[in-house]
Amino acid sequence: MDTDCTNCSALCETRERVVHGYGDVGAEFLFVGEAPTAAAERAGVPFTGDEAGQRVQRVLGDLGFVRSDPDADEPDVQNVFFTYLTRCRHPDRGPTDDEVATCEPYLNAEIRMINPHIIVPVGQAALEALAFDYTTRAADSFDVDAEHATTIRGRGFELVPMKEPERLTDADAEAFVEHVRESVFARDYRQTKGRQSR
């Protein structure tokens, strides 16, 4: 992965660093957010460095994917990989559609390398982007609030959406953990893997 990517001039001028994916490259679970937070940019690791990242790390710990404390800058992970639609942060706005499209080859490469069984879109933007590629429904028909902690059967993968970490309440986190334990871990989710290459 390119740590000095210059594909998006507006982001190159404002970012501190490129934040590529992190975790177990043989993982069955892939968490995909929209873009790095300021804290993740400082740490260089997705979903770390602030309160919102710690919420995600607690969920991952409850599911047995993370063996370190929620505030670890470099989590000790197993069977999970985290990444973003875009690798660079703009301090004043979210990523544009063009920036997401420009960064898509990095995400594509990670998905091909990892070949996960379950993809967790974290937030509305990630859900719409991944739904466009991996389901037969229109991307704008998805609402992360309604789809949170559910399983969406896709083409080659299953999607298990999660609300944005900034909005994830304790009840939301508990519902997500319960759904994964009872509706994903409790069955043979591996049968979906690799049905369609990207």
Coordinates of N, CA, C and O in Angstrom, one line a residue:
M1 N 0.8 -1.2 0.0 CA 0.0 0.0 0.0 C 0.9 1.2 0.0 O 1.9 1.3 0.7
D2 N 0.5 2.3 -0.7 CA 1.2 3.5 -0.9 C 1.1 4.4 0.3 O 0.0 4.9 0.5
T3 N 2.1 4.7 1.0 CA 2.1 5.6 2.1 C 2.2 7.0 1.7 O 2.1 7.9 2.5
D4 N 2.6 7.3 0.5 CA 2.8 8.6 -0.1 C 1.9 8.9 -1.3 O 2.2 9.6 -2.2
C5 N 0.7 8.3 -1.2 CA -0.3 8.4 -2.3 C -0.5 9.9 -2.6 O -0.7 10.7 -1.7
T6 N -0.6 10.3 -3.9 CA -0.8 11.7 -4.3 C -2.0 11.7 -5.3 O -2.1 12.7 -6.0
N7 N -2.9 10.8 -5.2 CA -4.0 10.7 -6.1 C -5.1 11.8 -5.9 O -5.8 12.2 -6.8
C8 N -5.2 12.3 -4.7 CA -6.3 13.3 -4.4 C -5.6 14.6 -3.8 O -5.2 14.6 -2.7
S9 N -5.4 15.6 -4.7 CA -4.6 16.7 -4.3 C -5.2 17.5 -3.1 O -4.4 17.9 -2.2
A10 N -6.5 17.5 -2.9 CA -7.1 18.2 -1.8 C -6.7 17.5 -0.5 O -6.6 18.2 0.6
L11 N -6.7 16.2 -0.5 CA -6.4 15.5 0.7 C -4.9 15.5 1.0 O -4.4 15.5 2.1
C12 N -4.1 15.4 -0.1 CA -2.6 15.5 0.1 C -2.2 16.7 0.8 O -1.2 16.7 1.6
E13 N -2.9 17.8 0.6 CA -2.5 19.1 1.2 C -2.9 19.2 2.6 O -2.3 20.0 3.4
T14 N -3.8 18.4 3.1 CA -4.3 18.6 4.5 C -4.1 17.4 5.4 O -4.1 17.5 6.6
R15 N -3.8 16.2 4.8 CA -3.7 15.0 5.7 C -2.3 15.0 6.5 O -1.4 15.7 6.0
E16 N -2.3 14.3 7.6 CA -1.1 14.1 8.3 C -0.4 12.8 7.8 O 0.8 12.7 7.7
R17 N -1.3 11.8 7.5 CA -0.7 10.5 7.0 C -1.8 9.7 6.3 O -3.0 10.0 6.5
V18 N -1.4 8.8 5.5 CA -2.4 7.8 4.9 C -2.6 6.7 5.9 O -1.7 6.2 6.5
V19 N -3.9 6.4 6.1 CA -4.3 5.3 7.1 C -4.8 4.1 6.3 O -6.0 4.1 5.9
H20 N -4.0 3.2 6.1 CA -4.4 1.9 5.4 C -5.0 1.0 6.5 O -5.0 1.2 7.7
G21 N -5.5 -0.2 6.0 CA -6.1 -1.2 6.8 C -5.1 -1.8 7.8 O -3.9 -1.7 7.7
Y22 N -5.7 -2.4 8.8 CA -4.9 -3.0 9.9 C -5.6 -4.3 10.4 O -6.8 -4.3 10.5
G23 N -4.8 -5.3 10.7 CA -5.4 -6.5 11.3 C -4.9 -7.8 10.7 O -3.8 -7.8 10.2
D24 N -5.7 -8.8 10.9 CA -5.4 -10.2 10.5 C -5.7 -10.3 9.0 O -6.9 -10.3 8.6
V25 N -4.7 -10.6 8.2 CA -4.9 -10.6 6.7 C -5.6 -11.9 6.3 O -6.1 -12.1 5.2
G26 N -5.8 -12.9 7.3 CA -6.5 -14.1 7.0 C -7.9 -14.0 7.7 O -8.5 -15.1 7.9
A27 N -8.4 -12.8 8.0 CA -9.6 -12.7 8.8 C -10.8 -13.1 8.0 O -10.9 -13.0 6.8
E28 N -11.8 -13.5 8.8 CA -13.1 -13.8 8.3 C -14.1 -12.6 8.3 O -15.1 -12.6 7.7
F29 N -13.7 -11.6 9.1 CA -14.5 -10.4 9.3 C -13.7 -9.2 8.9 O -12.6 -9.0 9.4
L30 N -14.4 -8.3 8.1 CA -13.8 -7.1 7.7 C -14.7 -5.9 8.1 O -15.9 -5.9 7.7
F31 N -14.2 -5.0 8.9 CA -14.9 -3.8 9.2 C -14.5 -2.6 8.4 O -13.3 -2.4 8.3
V32 N -15.4 -1.9 7.7 CA -15.1 -0.8 6.8 C -15.8 0.4 7.2 O -17.1 0.5 7.2
G33 N -15.1 1.5 7.6 CA -15.7 2.8 7.9 C -15.5 3.7 6.7 O -15.0 3.3 5.6
E34 N -15.9 5.0 6.9 CA -15.9 5.9 5.8 C -14.5 6.5 5.6 O -14.0 6.5 4.5
A35 N -13.9 7.1 6.6 CA -12.7 7.8 6.5 C -12.0 7.9 7.9 O -12.7 7.8 8.9
P36 N -10.7 8.1 8.0 CA -10.1 8.2 9.3 C -10.6 9.4 10.1 O -10.8 10.4 9.5
T37 N -10.7 9.2 11.4 CA -10.9 10.3 12.3 C -9.6 10.9 12.6 O -8.5 10.4 12.2
A38 N -9.6 12.1 13.2 CA -8.4 12.8 13.6 C -7.5 11.8 14.5 O -6.3 11.8 14.3
A39 N -8.2 11.1 15.4 CA -7.4 10.2 16.3 C -6.8 9.0 15.5 O -5.7 8.6 15.8
A40 N -7.6 8.4 14.6 CA -7.1 7.3 13.8 C -5.9 7.8 12.9 O -5.0 7.0 12.7
E41 N -6.0 9.0 12.4 CA -4.9 9.5 11.6 C -3.7 9.7 12.5 O -2.6 9.4 12.0
R42 N -3.8 10.2 13.7 CA -2.6 10.3 14.6 C -2.0 8.9 14.9 O -0.8 8.8 14.8
A43 N -2.9 8.0 15.2 CA -2.4 6.6 15.5 C -2.0 5.8 14.3 O -1.1 4.9 14.4
G44 N -2.6 6.1 13.1 CA -2.2 5.3 11.9 C -3.0 4.0 11.8 O -2.7 3.2 11.0
V45 N -4.0 3.8 12.7 CA -4.7 2.6 12.8 C -6.2 2.9 12.8 O -6.7 3.7 13.6
P46 N -7.0 2.3 11.9 CA -8.4 2.6 11.9 C -9.1 2.3 13.2 O -8.7 1.3 13.9
F47 N -10.1 3.0 13.5 CA -11.0 2.8 14.7 C -10.2 2.7 16.0 O -10.4 1.9 16.9
T48 N -9.2 3.7 16.2 CA -8.5 3.8 17.4 C -8.3 5.2 17.8 O -8.5 6.1 16.9
G49 N -7.8 5.5 19.0 CA -7.3 6.8 19.4 C -8.3 7.7 20.0 O -7.9 8.8 20.5
D50 N -9.6 7.4 20.0 CA -10.6 8.3 20.6 C -11.7 7.5 21.2 O -11.7 6.3 21.1
E51 N -12.7 8.2 21.8 CA -13.8 7.5 22.4 C -14.6 6.7 21.5 O -15.0 5.5 21.8
A52 N -14.8 7.2 20.3 CA -15.6 6.4 19.3 C -14.8 5.2 18.9 O -15.4 4.1 18.7
G53 N -13.5 5.3 18.7 CA -12.8 4.1 18.3 C -12.8 3.1 19.5 O -12.8 1.9 19.2
Q54 N -12.8 3.6 20.7 CA -12.8 2.7 21.8 C -14.1 1.9 21.9 O -14.2 0.7 22.3
R55 N -15.2 2.6 21.5 CA -16.5 1.9 21.4 C -16.4 0.7 20.5 O -16.9 -0.4 20.8
V56 N -15.8 0.9 19.3 CA -15.7 -0.2 18.3 C -14.7 -1.3 18.9 O -15.0 -2.5 18.8
Q57 N -13.7 -0.9 19.5 CA -12.7 -1.9 20.1 C -13.4 -2.7 21.2 O -13.1 -3.9 21.3
R58 N -14.3 -2.1 22.0 CA -15.0 -2.8 23.0 C -15.9 -3.9 22.4 O -16.0 -5.0 22.8
V59 N -16.6 -3.5 21.3 CA -17.4 -4.5 20.6 C -16.6 -5.6 20.0 O -16.9 -6.8 20.2
L60 N -15.4 -5.3 19.5 CA -14.6 -6.3 18.9 C -14.0 -7.2 20.1 O -13.9 -8.4 19.9
G61 N -13.7 -6.6 21.2 CA -13.3 -7.4 22.3 C -14.4 -8.3 22.8 O -14.1 -9.5 23.1
D62 N -15.6 -7.8 22.9 CA -16.7 -8.7 23.3 C -17.0 -9.9 22.4 O -17.5 -10.9 22.8
L63 N -16.6 -9.7 21.1 CA -16.8 -10.8 20.1 C -15.6 -11.7 20.1 O -15.5 -12.6 19.3
G64 N -14.5 -11.4 20.8 CA -13.3 -12.2 20.8 C -12.3 -11.9 19.7 O -11.4 -12.7 19.5
F65 N -12.5 -10.8 19.0 CA -11.6 -10.4 18.0 C -10.4 -9.6 18.4 O -9.4 -9.6 17.7
V66 N -10.5 -9.0 19.6 CA -9.4 -8.1 20.1 C -9.1 -8.6 21.5 O -9.9 -8.7 22.3
R67 N -7.8 -8.7 21.7 CA -7.3 -9.2 23.0 C -6.6 -8.1 23.8 O -6.1 -8.4 24.9
S68 N -6.6 -6.9 23.3 CA -6.0 -5.8 24.0 C -7.0 -4.9 24.6 O -8.2 -5.0 24.3
D69 N -6.6 -3.9 25.4 CA -7.5 -2.9 26.0 C -8.1 -2.1 24.9 O -7.5 -1.8 23.9
P70 N -9.3 -1.5 25.1 CA -10.0 -0.7 24.0 C -9.2 0.5 23.7 O -9.4 1.1 22.6
D71 N -8.3 1.0 24.6 CA -7.6 2.2 24.2 C -6.2 2.0 23.6 O -5.4 2.9 23.4
A72 N -5.9 0.7 23.2 CA -4.6 0.4 22.6 C -4.5 1.1 21.2 O -5.5 1.1 20.5
D73 N -3.3 1.7 21.0 CA -3.1 2.3 19.7 C -2.9 1.3 18.6 O -3.2 1.5 17.4
E74 N -2.4 0.1 18.9 CA -2.2 -1.0 18.0 C -2.8 -2.2 18.6 O -2.2 -3.0 19.3
P75 N -4.1 -2.4 18.3 CA -4.8 -3.5 19.0 C -4.3 -4.9 18.6 O -3.8 -5.1 17.5
D76 N -4.4 -5.8 19.6 CA -3.9 -7.2 19.3 C -5.2 -7.9 18.8 O -6.1 -8.2 19.6
V77 N -5.2 -8.2 17.5 CA -6.4 -8.7 16.9 C -6.2 -10.1 16.4 O -5.1 -10.6 16.1
Q78 N -7.4 -10.8 16.2 CA -7.4 -12.1 15.6 C -8.7 -12.2 14.8 O -9.8 -11.8 15.3
N79 N -8.7 -12.7 13.6 CA -9.8 -12.9 12.8 C -10.6 -11.7 12.4 O -11.8 -11.8 12.0
V80 N -10.0 -10.5 12.4 CA -10.7 -9.3 12.0 C -9.7 -8.4 11.4 O -8.5 -8.4 11.7
F81 N -10.1 -7.6 10.4 CA -9.3 -6.6 9.7 C -10.2 -5.3 9.7 O -11.4 -5.4 9.4
F82 N -9.6 -4.1 9.9 CA -10.3 -2.9 9.8 C -9.7 -2.0 8.8 O -8.5 -1.9 8.6
T83 N -10.6 -1.2 8.1 CA -10.1 -0.4 7.0 C -11.2 0.7 6.8 O -12.2 0.8 7.5
Y84 N -10.9 1.6 5.8 CA -11.8 2.7 5.4 C -12.0 2.7 3.9 O -11.2 2.2 3.1
L85 N -13.1 3.4 3.5 CA -13.4 3.6 2.1 C -12.3 4.6 1.5 O -11.8 4.4 0.4
T86 N -11.9 5.6 2.3 CA -10.8 6.5 1.9 C -9.8 6.5 3.0 O -10.0 6.3 4.2
R87 N -8.5 6.7 2.6 CA -7.4 6.5 3.5 C -6.9 7.8 4.1 O -6.0 7.8 4.9
C88 N -7.4 8.9 3.6 CA -6.9 10.2 4.0 C -8.0 11.0 4.6 O -9.2 10.9 4.2
R89 N -7.7 11.9 5.6 CA -8.7 12.7 6.3 C -8.6 14.1 5.8 O -7.5 14.7 5.8
H90 N -9.7 14.7 5.5 CA -9.8 16.2 5.4 C -10.3 16.8 6.7 O -11.3 16.3 7.2
P91 N -9.7 17.8 7.2 CA -10.1 18.3 8.6 C -11.4 18.9 8.6 O -12.0 19.1 9.7
D92 N -11.9 19.4 7.4 CA -13.1 20.2 7.4 C -14.4 19.5 6.8 O -15.4 20.1 6.8
R93 N -14.2 18.3 6.3 CA -15.3 17.7 5.5 C -15.1 16.2 5.4 O -14.0 15.7 5.6
G94 N -16.2 15.5 5.0 CA -16.0 14.1 4.7 C -15.5 13.9 3.3 O -15.4 14.9 2.5
P95 N -15.2 12.7 2.9 CA -14.7 12.4 1.6 C -15.8 12.7 0.5 O -16.9 12.5 0.7
T96 N -15.3 13.1 -0.7 CA -16.2 13.3 -1.8 C -16.4 12.0 -2.5 O -15.6 11.0 -2.3
D97 N -17.4 11.9 -3.4 CA -17.6 10.7 -4.2 C -16.3 10.3 -5.0 O -16.0 9.2 -5.2
D98 N -15.7 11.4 -5.6 CA -14.5 11.1 -6.4 C -13.4 10.6 -5.6 O -12.6 9.7 -6.0
E99 N -13.2 11.1 -4.3 CA -12.2 10.6 -3.5 C -12.4 9.1 -3.1 O -11.5 8.3 -3.0
V100 N -13.7 8.8 -2.8 CA -14.0 7.4 -2.5 C -13.7 6.5 -3.7 O -13.1 5.4 -3.6
A101 N -14.1 7.0 -4.9 CA -13.8 6.2 -6.1 C -12.3 6.1 -6.4 O -11.8 5.0 -6.8
T102 N -11.5 7.1 -6.1 CA -10.1 7.1 -6.3 C -9.4 6.1 -5.4 O -8.5 5.4 -5.7
C103 N -10.0 6.0 -4.2 CA -9.4 5.1 -3.2 C -9.9 3.6 -3.3 O -9.3 2.7 -2.6
E104 N -10.9 3.4 -4.1 CA -11.5 2.1 -4.2 C -10.5 1.0 -4.5 O -10.6 -0.1 -4.0
P105 N -9.5 1.2 -5.4 CA -8.5 0.1 -5.6 C -7.8 -0.4 -4.4 O -7.5 -1.6 -4.3
Y106 N -7.6 0.5 -3.4 CA -7.0 0.0 -2.1 C -7.9 -0.9 -1.4 O -7.5 -2.0 -0.9
L107 N -9.2 -0.5 -1.3 CA -10.2 -1.4 -0.6 C -10.4 -2.7 -1.4 O -10.4 -3.7 -0.8
N108 N -10.4 -2.6 -2.7 CA -10.6 -3.7 -3.5 C -9.4 -4.7 -3.3 O -9.6 -5.9 -3.2
A109 N -8.2 -4.2 -3.2 CA -7.0 -5.0 -3.0 C -7.1 -5.7 -1.6 O -6.7 -6.9 -1.5
E110 N -7.5 -5.0 -0.6 CA -7.7 -5.6 0.7 C -8.7 -6.7 0.7 O -8.5 -7.7 1.3
I111 N -9.9 -6.4 0.1 CA -10.9 -7.4 0.1 C -10.4 -8.7 -0.7 O -10.7 -9.8 -0.2
R112 N -9.7 -8.5 -1.8 CA -9.2 -9.6 -2.5 C -8.2 -10.4 -1.7 O -8.1 -11.6 -1.7
M113 N -7.3 -9.7 -1.0 CA -6.3 -10.3 -0.2 C -6.9 -11.1 1.0 O -6.5 -12.2 1.3
I114 N -7.8 -10.5 1.7 CA -8.4 -11.1 2.9 C -9.5 -12.1 2.5 O -9.6 -13.1 3.2
N115 N -10.3 -11.8 1.5 CA -11.4 -12.6 1.2 C -12.3 -13.0 2.4 O -12.4 -14.2 2.7
P116 N -12.8 -12.0 3.0 CA -13.6 -12.3 4.3 C -14.9 -13.0 4.0 O -15.4 -13.0 2.9
H117 N -15.5 -13.5 5.0 CA -16.9 -14.1 4.9 C -17.9 -13.0 5.2 O -18.9 -13.0 4.6
I118 N -17.6 -12.2 6.2 CA -18.6 -11.1 6.7 C -17.9 -9.8 6.5 O -16.8 -9.6 7.0
I119 N -18.6 -8.8 5.9 CA -18.2 -7.5 5.8 C -19.1 -6.6 6.7 O -20.3 -6.7 6.6
V120 N -18.5 -5.8 7.6 CA -19.3 -4.9 8.5 C -19.1 -3.5 8.0 O -18.1 -2.9 8.2
P121 N -20.1 -3.0 7.3 CA -20.1 -1.5 6.9 C -20.4 -0.7 8.1 O -21.4 -0.9 8.8
V122 N -19.5 0.2 8.5 CA -19.6 1.0 9.7 C -20.1 2.4 9.3 O -19.3 3.2 8.8
G123 N -21.4 2.6 9.4 CA -21.9 3.9 9.1 C -22.6 3.9 7.7 O -22.5 3.0 6.9
Q124 N -23.4 5.0 7.5 CA -24.2 5.0 6.3 C -23.4 5.1 5.0 O -23.8 4.4 4.0
A125 N -22.4 5.8 5.0 CA -21.6 5.9 3.7 C -21.0 4.6 3.3 O -21.0 4.2 2.2
A126 N -20.4 3.9 4.3 CA -19.8 2.6 4.0 C -20.9 1.6 3.6 O -20.7 0.8 2.7
L127 N -22.1 1.7 4.2 CA -23.1 0.7 3.9 C -23.6 1.0 2.4 O -23.7 0.0 1.7
E128 N -23.8 2.2 2.1 CA -24.2 2.5 0.7 C -23.1 2.1 -0.3 O -23.5 1.5 -1.4
A129 N -21.9 2.4 0.0 CA -20.8 2.0 -1.0 C -20.7 0.5 -1.2 O -20.6 0.0 -2.3
L130 N -20.8 -0.2 -0.1 CA -20.6 -1.7 -0.1 C -21.9 -2.4 -0.7 O -21.8 -3.4 -1.4
A131 N -23.0 -1.8 -0.3 CA -24.3 -2.3 -0.9 C -24.3 -2.2 -2.4 O -24.8 -3.1 -3.1
F132 N -23.8 -1.2 -2.9 CA -23.8 -1.0 -4.4 C -23.0 -2.1 -5.0 O -23.4 -2.6 -6.1
D133 N -21.9 -2.5 -4.4 CA -21.0 -3.6 -5.0 C -21.5 -5.0 -4.7 O -21.3 -5.9 -5.5
Y134 N -22.1 -5.2 -3.5 CA -22.3 -6.6 -3.1 C -23.8 -7.0 -2.8 O -24.0 -8.1 -2.3
T135 N -24.8 -6.2 -3.2 CA -26.1 -6.6 -3.1 C -26.9 -6.2 -4.4 O -26.4 -5.5 -5.2
T136 N -28.1 -6.7 -4.4 CA -28.9 -6.4 -5.6 C -29.9 -5.3 -5.4 O -30.6 -4.8 -6.3
R137 N -29.9 -4.7 -4.1 CA -30.7 -3.6 -3.8 C -30.0 -2.3 -4.2 O -28.8 -2.2 -4.3
A138 N -30.8 -1.3 -4.4 CA -30.3 0.1 -4.7 C -29.6 0.6 -3.5 O -30.1 0.4 -2.3
A139 N -28.4 1.2 -3.6 CA -27.7 1.6 -2.5 C -28.4 2.6 -1.6 O -28.4 2.6 -0.4
D140 N -29.2 3.5 -2.2 CA -30.0 4.5 -1.4 C -31.2 3.9 -0.8 O -31.9 4.6 -0.1
S141 N -31.4 2.6 -0.9 CA -32.5 1.9 -0.2 C -32.1 1.5 1.2 O -32.9 1.0 2.0
F142 N -30.8 1.6 1.5 CA -30.3 1.2 2.8 C -30.3 2.3 3.8 O -29.9 3.4 3.5
D143 N -30.7 2.1 5.0 CA -30.6 3.0 6.1 C -29.9 2.3 7.3 O -30.4 1.3 7.8
V144 N -28.7 2.8 7.7 CA -27.9 2.2 8.7 C -28.6 2.1 10.0 O -28.4 1.1 10.8
D145 N -29.5 3.0 10.3 CA -30.2 2.9 11.6 C -31.2 1.7 11.6 O -31.3 1.0 12.6
A146 N -31.8 1.5 10.4 CA -32.8 0.4 10.3 C -32.0 -1.0 10.1 O -32.5 -2.0 10.6
E147 N -30.9 -0.9 9.5 CA -30.2 -2.2 9.2 C -29.1 -2.5 10.2 O -28.5 -3.6 10.2
H148 N -28.9 -1.7 11.2 CA -27.9 -1.9 12.2 C -28.2 -3.3 12.9 O -29.3 -3.6 13.2
A149 N -27.1 -4.1 13.1 CA -27.3 -5.4 13.8 C -28.3 -6.3 13.1 O -29.0 -7.0 13.7
T150 N -28.2 -6.3 11.7 CA -29.0 -7.3 11.0 C -28.0 -7.9 10.0 O -26.9 -7.4 9.8
T151 N -28.4 -9.0 9.3 CA -27.6 -9.6 8.3 C -28.2 -9.4 6.9 O -29.4 -9.7 6.8
I152 N -27.5 -8.9 6.0 CA -27.9 -8.7 4.6 C -27.2 -9.6 3.7 O -26.0 -9.6 3.6
R153 N -27.9 -10.5 3.1 CA -27.3 -11.5 2.2 C -26.9 -10.8 0.9 O -27.7 -10.1 0.2
G154 N -25.6 -10.8 0.6 CA -25.1 -10.1 -0.6 C -24.6 -11.1 -1.6 O -24.9 -12.3 -1.6
R155 N -23.9 -10.6 -2.6 CA -23.3 -11.4 -3.7 C -21.9 -11.8 -3.3 O -21.0 -11.0 -3.5
G156 N -21.7 -12.9 -2.7 CA -20.4 -13.4 -2.4 C -20.0 -13.1 -0.9 O -19.1 -13.7 -0.4
F157 N -20.7 -12.2 -0.3 CA -20.4 -11.9 1.1 C -21.7 -11.6 1.8 O -22.7 -11.4 1.2
E158 N -21.7 -11.6 3.1 CA -22.8 -11.1 3.9 C -22.4 -9.8 4.5 O -21.2 -9.7 5.0
L159 N -23.3 -8.9 4.6 CA -23.1 -7.6 5.2 C -23.8 -7.5 6.6 O -25.0 -7.9 6.7
V160 N -23.1 -7.1 7.6 CA -23.7 -6.9 8.9 C -23.4 -5.5 9.3 O -22.4 -5.2 9.9
P161 N -24.4 -4.5 9.0 CA -24.1 -3.1 9.2 C -24.0 -2.7 10.7 O -24.7 -3.3 11.6
M162 N -23.2 -1.7 11.0 CA -23.1 -1.1 12.3 C -23.2 0.4 12.2 O -22.7 1.0 11.2
K163 N -23.9 1.1 13.1 CA -24.0 2.5 13.1 C -22.6 3.2 13.3 O -21.7 2.5 13.7
E164 N -22.5 4.4 12.9 CA -21.3 5.2 13.1 C -20.8 5.1 14.5 O -21.7 5.3 15.4
P165 N -19.6 4.9 14.8 CA -19.1 4.8 16.2 C -19.5 6.0 17.0 O -19.7 5.9 18.2
E166 N -19.5 7.2 16.4 CA -19.9 8.4 17.2 C -21.3 8.4 17.7 O -21.6 9.1 18.7
R167 N -22.2 7.6 17.1 CA -23.6 7.5 17.4 C -23.9 6.2 18.1 O -25.1 5.9 18.4
L168 N -22.9 5.3 18.3 CA -23.1 4.0 18.8 C -23.4 4.0 20.3 O -22.4 4.3 21.1
T169 N -24.6 3.8 20.8 CA -24.9 3.8 22.2 C -24.6 2.4 22.8 O -24.3 1.5 22.0
D170 N -24.6 2.3 24.1 CA -24.4 1.0 24.7 C -25.4 0.0 24.3 O -25.1 -1.2 24.0
A171 N -26.7 0.4 24.1 CA -27.7 -0.5 23.6 C -27.4 -0.9 22.2 O -27.6 -2.1 21.9
D172 N -27.0 0.0 21.3 CA -26.6 -0.4 20.0 C -25.5 -1.4 19.9 O -25.5 -2.3 19.2
A173 N -24.5 -1.1 20.7 CA -23.3 -2.0 20.8 C -23.7 -3.4 21.3 O -23.3 -4.4 20.7
E174 N -24.6 -3.5 22.3 CA -25.1 -4.7 22.8 C -25.9 -5.5 21.8 O -25.8 -6.7 21.6
A175 N -26.7 -4.8 21.0 CA -27.5 -5.4 20.0 C -26.7 -6.0 18.9 O -26.9 -7.1 18.4
F176 N -25.6 -5.2 18.5 CA -24.7 -5.7 17.5 C -24.0 -7.0 17.9 O -24.0 -8.0 17.2
V177 N -23.5 -7.0 19.1 CA -22.7 -8.2 19.7 C -23.7 -9.3 19.8 O -23.4 -10.5 19.4
E178 N -24.9 -9.1 20.2 CA -25.9 -10.2 20.4 C -26.2 -10.8 19.0 O -26.3 -12.0 18.8
H179 N -26.4 -9.9 18.0 CA -26.8 -10.4 16.7 C -25.6 -11.2 16.1 O -25.9 -12.3 15.5
V180 N -24.4 -10.8 16.2 CA -23.3 -11.5 15.7 C -23.2 -12.9 16.4 O -23.0 -13.9 15.7
R181 N -23.3 -12.9 17.7 CA -23.2 -14.1 18.4 C -24.3 -15.1 18.1 O -24.0 -16.3 17.8
E182 N -25.5 -14.6 18.0 CA -26.7 -15.5 17.8 C -27.0 -15.8 16.4 O -27.5 -16.9 16.1
S183 N -26.7 -14.8 15.5 CA -27.2 -15.0 14.1 C -26.0 -15.2 13.1 O -26.3 -15.5 11.9
V184 N -24.8 -15.0 13.5 CA -23.7 -15.2 12.6 C -22.8 -16.4 13.2 O -22.6 -17.4 12.5
F185 N -22.3 -16.2 14.4 CA -21.4 -17.3 15.0 C -22.2 -18.6 15.1 O -21.6 -19.7 15.0
A186 N -23.5 -18.5 15.3 CA -24.3 -19.8 15.6 C -24.6 -20.6 14.3 O -25.2 -21.6 14.4
R187 N -24.2 -20.1 13.2 CA -24.5 -20.9 11.9 C -23.2 -20.9 11.1 O -22.2 -20.3 11.4
D188 N -23.3 -21.6 10.0 CA -22.2 -21.7 9.1 C -22.1 -20.5 8.1 O -22.4 -20.6 7.0
Y189 N -21.6 -19.4 8.6 CA -21.5 -18.2 7.8 C -20.5 -18.4 6.7 O -20.4 -17.6 5.8
R190 N -19.6 -19.3 6.9 CA -18.4 -19.5 5.9 C -18.9 -19.9 4.6 O -18.2 -19.8 3.6
Q191 N -20.1 -20.5 4.4 CA -20.6 -20.9 3.1 C -20.7 -19.8 2.1 O -20.8 -20.1 0.9
T192 N -20.8 -18.6 2.5 CA -21.0 -17.5 1.6 C -19.7 -17.1 0.9 O -19.6 -16.3 0.0
K193 N -18.5 -17.5 1.5 CA -17.3 -16.9 1.1 C -16.9 -17.2 -0.4 O -17.0 -18.3 -0.8
G194 N -16.5 -16.2 -1.1 CA -15.9 -16.3 -2.4 C -16.8 -16.7 -3.5 O -16.4 -17.1 -4.5
R195 N -18.1 -16.5 -3.3 CA -19.0 -16.9 -4.4 C -18.8 -15.9 -5.6 O -19.1 -16.3 -6.7
Q196 N -18.5 -14.7 -5.4 CA -18.3 -13.8 -6.5 C -17.0 -13.0 -6.2 O -16.8 -12.4 -5.2
S197 N -16.1 -13.1 -7.2 CA -14.9 -12.2 -7.1 C -15.3 -10.8 -7.5 O -16.2 -10.6 -8.3
R198 N -14.5 -9.9 -7.0 CA -14.8 -8.5 -7.3 C -14.2 -8.0 -8.5 O -13.1 -8.4 -8.8

